[in-house]
Amino acid sequence: QAQRVGDIYPVGHTCELDFKIPEDVDVLDLVGTLKRPSGKVDESLTLKPGPKPGTISVSFVPREVGEHFLSVKKRKDGSPIPGSPFSILVESEEPTEGVGCPIDYCFSLDDVVLPDDILKERVKGTLKRPSSDKEEPIDLKLNSDNTLSCSFVPRETGLHYIYIRKYGRQVDGSPFVIKVTAPEGLSKVGKPYGMGLESSDVNLPEDYPRLSATLKRPSSPKEEELKLVLNGDNTLGVAFTPREEGEHLIHLRKDNKEVEDSPFSVIVGAKEEKVEEVHP
């Protein structure tokens, strides 16, 4: 039976996961595959060293709803690492693209040859915010399933433009437009929620390896670890799925010490109920 990992992930947004591996195994000694809900063939995934010693990182973009199976095996004898295969659940609902919520955008580019164009730095990305006349560089991420994505935290409402250029010329479909709205104020039970974290104690990207984050849910006496994401515009983001109403606290620490403005409070409201109209 597959081991369930992480929260419930939305379709179209990059799913990033870290896994522990045996101490005597190197990432080069492992192979990864992904089986999508409707797929009969396992797709090859690129495994990368994780953020901590003894871990690996995997990223892919889910294109459909349902259970995805990720397998990590030893290259030499085909034996799985502990816990493999891993189960990742994907749902159709996407997080609101609001101010302060990290946005993850996946591209479909016919003009770009992956992974060559990224590895050889032929393709560059920039972001233009609503109140700025200038474009700022944004990192393009090559995911393990050979898709391309980028991420940033919007600081204002309005239209944000992402420009993708190859050899200095815009590719077909560029610029890509993302409409950002005001935050809803309350997160909802069962709905994936993402937010940006800022602190005067944190200098990015230099401090990123020294940072950690945890979530304290209202009814739990313990804190659970959260994955910190360094976005392409050098902002910090986290995401989680609330399972209950009330105040959730996100603790951000540098070298295991709480930073300025931490913990960050997230108020979660009741799950939206679907009301069916009954006509006589």
Coordinates of C-alpha atoms in Angstrom, one line a residue:
Q1 CA 0.0 0.0 0.0
A2 CA 1.3 3.4 -1.0
Q3 CA 2.2 5.9 1.8
R4 CA 0.2 9.2 1.6
V5 CA 2.5 12.3 1.7
G6 CA 1.9 16.0 2.0
D7 CA -1.4 17.9 1.8
I8 CA -3.9 17.8 -1.0
Y9 CA -2.4 19.6 -4.1
P10 CA -4.3 21.6 -6.7
V11 CA -4.2 20.8 -10.5
G12 CA -1.9 23.0 -12.5
H13 CA 0.4 24.1 -9.6
T14 CA 3.9 22.7 -9.0
C15 CA 4.0 19.9 -6.4
E16 CA 7.3 19.9 -4.6
L17 CA 8.2 17.1 -2.2
D18 CA 11.2 16.1 -0.1
F19 CA 12.0 12.5 0.9
K20 CA 14.5 11.0 3.3
I21 CA 16.8 8.4 1.8
P22 CA 19.1 5.8 3.4
E23 CA 22.4 7.2 4.7
D24 CA 24.4 4.9 2.5
V25 CA 22.6 5.9 -0.7
D26 CA 23.4 8.8 -3.0
V27 CA 20.8 10.6 -5.2
L28 CA 22.7 9.4 -8.3
D29 CA 22.0 5.8 -7.2
L30 CA 18.2 6.3 -7.4
V31 CA 15.6 6.6 -10.1
G32 CA 12.2 8.2 -9.8
T33 CA 9.0 7.5 -11.8
L34 CA 5.5 9.1 -11.6
K35 CA 2.2 7.3 -12.5
R36 CA -0.7 9.7 -13.1
P37 CA -4.3 8.6 -12.5
S38 CA -5.1 8.1 -16.1
G39 CA -1.6 7.0 -17.2
K40 CA -0.7 3.4 -18.0
V41 CA 3.0 4.2 -18.3
D42 CA 5.3 5.4 -15.6
E43 CA 7.0 8.8 -16.4
S44 CA 10.6 9.2 -15.6
L45 CA 11.4 11.9 -13.0
T46 CA 14.6 13.8 -12.3
L47 CA 15.7 13.5 -8.7
K48 CA 17.7 16.3 -7.1
P49 CA 19.6 16.6 -3.8
G50 CA 17.2 17.9 -1.1
P51 CA 17.6 20.9 1.2
K52 CA 19.0 18.8 4.0
P53 CA 21.6 16.0 4.1
G54 CA 20.1 12.6 3.5
T55 CA 17.1 13.9 1.5
I56 CA 16.1 14.2 -2.2
S57 CA 13.7 16.7 -3.9
V58 CA 11.1 15.9 -6.5
S59 CA 8.8 18.3 -8.4
F60 CA 6.1 17.8 -10.9
V61 CA 2.9 19.6 -12.2
P62 CA -0.3 17.6 -11.8
R63 CA -2.5 17.9 -14.9
E64 CA -5.5 15.9 -13.6
V65 CA -7.5 15.2 -10.4
G66 CA -6.9 12.0 -8.5
E67 CA -4.2 9.9 -6.8
H68 CA -0.7 10.1 -8.2
F69 CA 1.9 7.5 -7.3
L70 CA 5.6 8.4 -7.1
S71 CA 8.1 5.6 -6.9
V72 CA 11.8 6.0 -5.9
K73 CA 14.0 2.9 -6.3
K74 CA 17.7 2.0 -6.2
R75 CA 19.2 2.0 -9.7
K76 CA 21.3 -1.1 -9.1
D77 CA 18.7 -3.7 -8.0
G78 CA 15.4 -1.9 -8.4
S79 CA 14.5 -2.1 -4.7
P80 CA 12.3 0.8 -3.3
I81 CA 13.5 3.2 -0.6
P82 CA 11.5 3.1 2.6
G83 CA 7.9 4.3 2.1
S84 CA 8.0 4.0 -1.7
P85 CA 5.7 4.2 -3.6
F86 CA 4.3 7.5 -2.3
S87 CA 0.7 8.6 -2.8
I88 CA 0.0 12.2 -3.7
L89 CA -3.7 13.4 -3.8
V90 CA -4.6 16.1 -6.3
E91 CA -7.9 18.0 -6.4
S92 CA -9.4 20.5 -8.9
E93 CA -9.8 23.5 -6.7
E94 CA -7.0 26.0 -6.9
P95 CA -5.9 28.5 -4.2
T96 CA -7.1 32.1 -4.7
E97 CA -4.6 34.3 -6.4
G98 CA -4.7 37.1 -3.9
V99 CA -2.3 39.7 -2.6
G100 CA 0.3 38.1 -0.3
C101 CA -0.5 34.5 -1.5
P102 CA 2.4 32.8 -3.4
I103 CA 1.5 32.2 -7.1
D104 CA 2.9 29.3 -8.9
Y105 CA 2.5 29.4 -12.7
C106 CA 3.2 26.6 -15.1
F107 CA 4.0 27.3 -18.8
S108 CA 3.1 25.4 -21.9
L109 CA 5.7 26.6 -24.5
D110 CA 5.9 25.2 -28.0
D111 CA 8.9 27.4 -28.8
V112 CA 11.0 26.1 -25.9
V113 CA 13.0 22.8 -26.0
L114 CA 13.2 21.3 -22.5
P115 CA 15.4 20.7 -20.7
D116 CA 18.1 22.0 -23.2
D117 CA 17.0 25.6 -23.4
I118 CA 17.0 26.0 -19.7
L119 CA 20.2 24.2 -19.0
K120 CA 22.0 26.2 -21.7
E121 CA 20.4 29.5 -20.4
R122 CA 18.7 30.3 -23.7
V123 CA 15.4 31.2 -22.0
K124 CA 14.9 34.0 -19.5
G125 CA 11.8 35.2 -17.5
T126 CA 10.8 38.6 -16.2
L127 CA 7.9 39.9 -14.2
K128 CA 6.1 43.3 -14.6
R129 CA 3.9 44.4 -11.6
P130 CA 0.9 46.7 -12.1
S131 CA 2.4 49.8 -10.5
S132 CA 5.9 49.4 -12.1
D133 CA 7.2 50.4 -15.6
K134 CA 10.1 48.0 -15.2
E135 CA 10.5 44.3 -15.6
E136 CA 12.2 42.4 -12.8
P137 CA 14.0 39.0 -13.3
I138 CA 12.2 35.9 -12.2
D139 CA 13.7 32.5 -11.9
L140 CA 12.3 29.8 -14.2
K141 CA 12.2 26.3 -12.6
L142 CA 12.7 23.1 -14.5
N143 CA 10.6 20.5 -12.7
S144 CA 11.4 16.8 -12.4
D145 CA 8.7 16.0 -15.0
N146 CA 10.4 18.3 -17.6
T147 CA 7.8 21.1 -17.2
L148 CA 8.6 24.7 -16.6
S149 CA 7.2 27.0 -13.9
C150 CA 7.9 30.1 -11.9
S151 CA 6.6 31.5 -8.6
F152 CA 6.3 35.0 -7.0
V153 CA 4.3 36.8 -4.3
P154 CA 2.1 39.6 -5.5
R155 CA 2.2 42.8 -3.4
E156 CA -0.7 44.6 -5.1
T157 CA -3.9 43.9 -7.0
G158 CA -4.1 44.2 -10.8
L159 CA -2.7 42.5 -13.9
H160 CA 0.8 41.0 -13.5
Y161 CA 2.7 40.1 -16.7
I162 CA 5.3 37.3 -17.1
Y163 CA 7.5 37.7 -20.1
I164 CA 9.4 34.6 -21.4
R165 CA 12.2 35.3 -24.0
K166 CA 14.4 33.0 -25.9
Y167 CA 17.5 34.5 -27.3
G168 CA 16.1 37.9 -26.3
R169 CA 12.8 37.5 -28.3
Q170 CA 9.4 36.7 -26.7
V171 CA 8.2 33.2 -27.2
D172 CA 4.7 32.5 -28.6
G173 CA 2.1 33.3 -25.9
S174 CA 4.3 35.8 -24.0
P175 CA 3.4 37.8 -22.0
F176 CA 1.4 35.6 -19.7
V177 CA -1.2 37.6 -17.7
I178 CA -2.2 36.8 -14.1
K179 CA -5.0 38.8 -12.5
V180 CA -4.5 39.3 -8.8
T181 CA -7.4 40.2 -6.5
A182 CA -7.6 41.4 -2.9
P183 CA -7.3 38.6 -0.3
E184 CA -10.6 37.1 0.9
G185 CA -9.7 37.7 4.6
L186 CA -10.6 34.2 5.7
S187 CA -9.3 30.9 4.6
K188 CA -11.8 28.0 4.5
V189 CA -11.6 24.5 6.0
G190 CA -10.5 22.1 3.3
K191 CA -9.3 24.7 0.9
P192 CA -5.5 24.9 0.2
Y193 CA -4.1 28.2 1.5
G194 CA -0.8 29.9 0.7
M195 CA 0.8 33.0 2.0
G196 CA 4.0 35.0 1.8
L197 CA 6.2 35.5 4.9
E198 CA 8.3 38.6 5.4
S199 CA 10.5 39.6 8.3
S200 CA 13.2 42.3 8.9
D201 CA 15.4 39.5 10.3
V202 CA 15.5 37.6 7.1
N203 CA 17.7 38.4 4.1
L204 CA 16.9 36.4 0.9
P205 CA 18.2 34.4 -0.8
E206 CA 21.2 34.2 1.6
D207 CA 19.2 33.1 4.7
Y208 CA 17.0 30.5 3.0
P209 CA 19.1 27.4 4.1
R210 CA 19.0 28.6 7.7
L211 CA 15.2 29.0 7.8
S212 CA 12.5 26.6 9.0
A213 CA 8.7 26.9 9.4
T214 CA 6.1 25.1 11.5
L215 CA 2.3 25.2 11.7
K216 CA 0.3 25.1 15.0
R217 CA -3.3 24.1 14.4
P218 CA -6.0 25.3 16.9
S219 CA -6.7 21.9 18.5
S220 CA -3.1 20.5 18.4
P221 CA -0.5 20.9 21.2
K222 CA 2.2 20.2 18.7
E223 CA 3.7 22.1 15.8
E224 CA 4.0 20.4 12.4
E225 CA 6.8 21.1 9.9
L226 CA 5.9 23.2 6.8
K227 CA 7.9 23.3 3.5
L228 CA 9.3 26.8 2.8
V229 CA 9.4 27.8 -0.8
L230 CA 11.9 30.4 -2.1
N231 CA 10.0 32.0 -5.0
G232 CA 11.6 33.3 -8.2
D233 CA 11.4 36.9 -7.0
N234 CA 13.3 36.0 -3.8
T235 CA 10.2 36.0 -1.6
L236 CA 9.3 33.3 0.9
G237 CA 6.1 31.3 0.8
V238 CA 4.3 28.5 2.6
A239 CA 1.1 26.6 2.0
F240 CA -1.1 24.2 3.9
T241 CA -4.7 22.8 4.0
P242 CA -6.8 23.8 7.0
R243 CA -8.7 20.9 8.6
E244 CA -10.5 22.9 11.3
E245 CA -11.8 26.4 12.1
G246 CA -9.9 28.9 14.2
E247 CA -6.6 30.7 14.4
H248 CA -3.6 28.9 12.9
L249 CA -0.1 30.1 13.8
I250 CA 2.9 29.8 11.4
H251 CA 6.2 30.0 13.1
L252 CA 9.2 31.1 11.1
R253 CA 12.7 30.5 12.6
K254 CA 16.2 31.2 11.6
D255 CA 18.8 28.9 13.1
N256 CA 16.0 27.6 15.3
K257 CA 15.2 31.1 16.7
E258 CA 11.9 32.9 16.1
V259 CA 12.3 35.8 13.7
E260 CA 10.7 39.2 14.0
D261 CA 6.9 39.3 13.4
S262 CA 6.6 35.5 13.9
P263 CA 4.3 33.7 14.5
F264 CA 2.0 34.7 11.6
S265 CA -1.7 34.3 12.2
V266 CA -4.1 32.8 9.7
I267 CA -7.9 32.8 10.6
V268 CA -9.8 29.9 9.1
G269 CA -13.5 29.9 8.6
A270 CA -16.0 27.1 8.3
K271 CA -16.1 24.9 5.1
E272 CA -18.4 26.3 2.4
E273 CA -21.5 24.1 2.3
K274 CA -23.2 23.5 -1.1
V275 CA -26.9 24.3 -0.8
E276 CA -29.2 22.4 -3.1
E277 CA -32.5 24.1 -4.1
V278 CA -35.5 21.8 -3.8
H279 CA -38.4 22.7 -6.1
P280 CA -41.8 21.2 -5.4

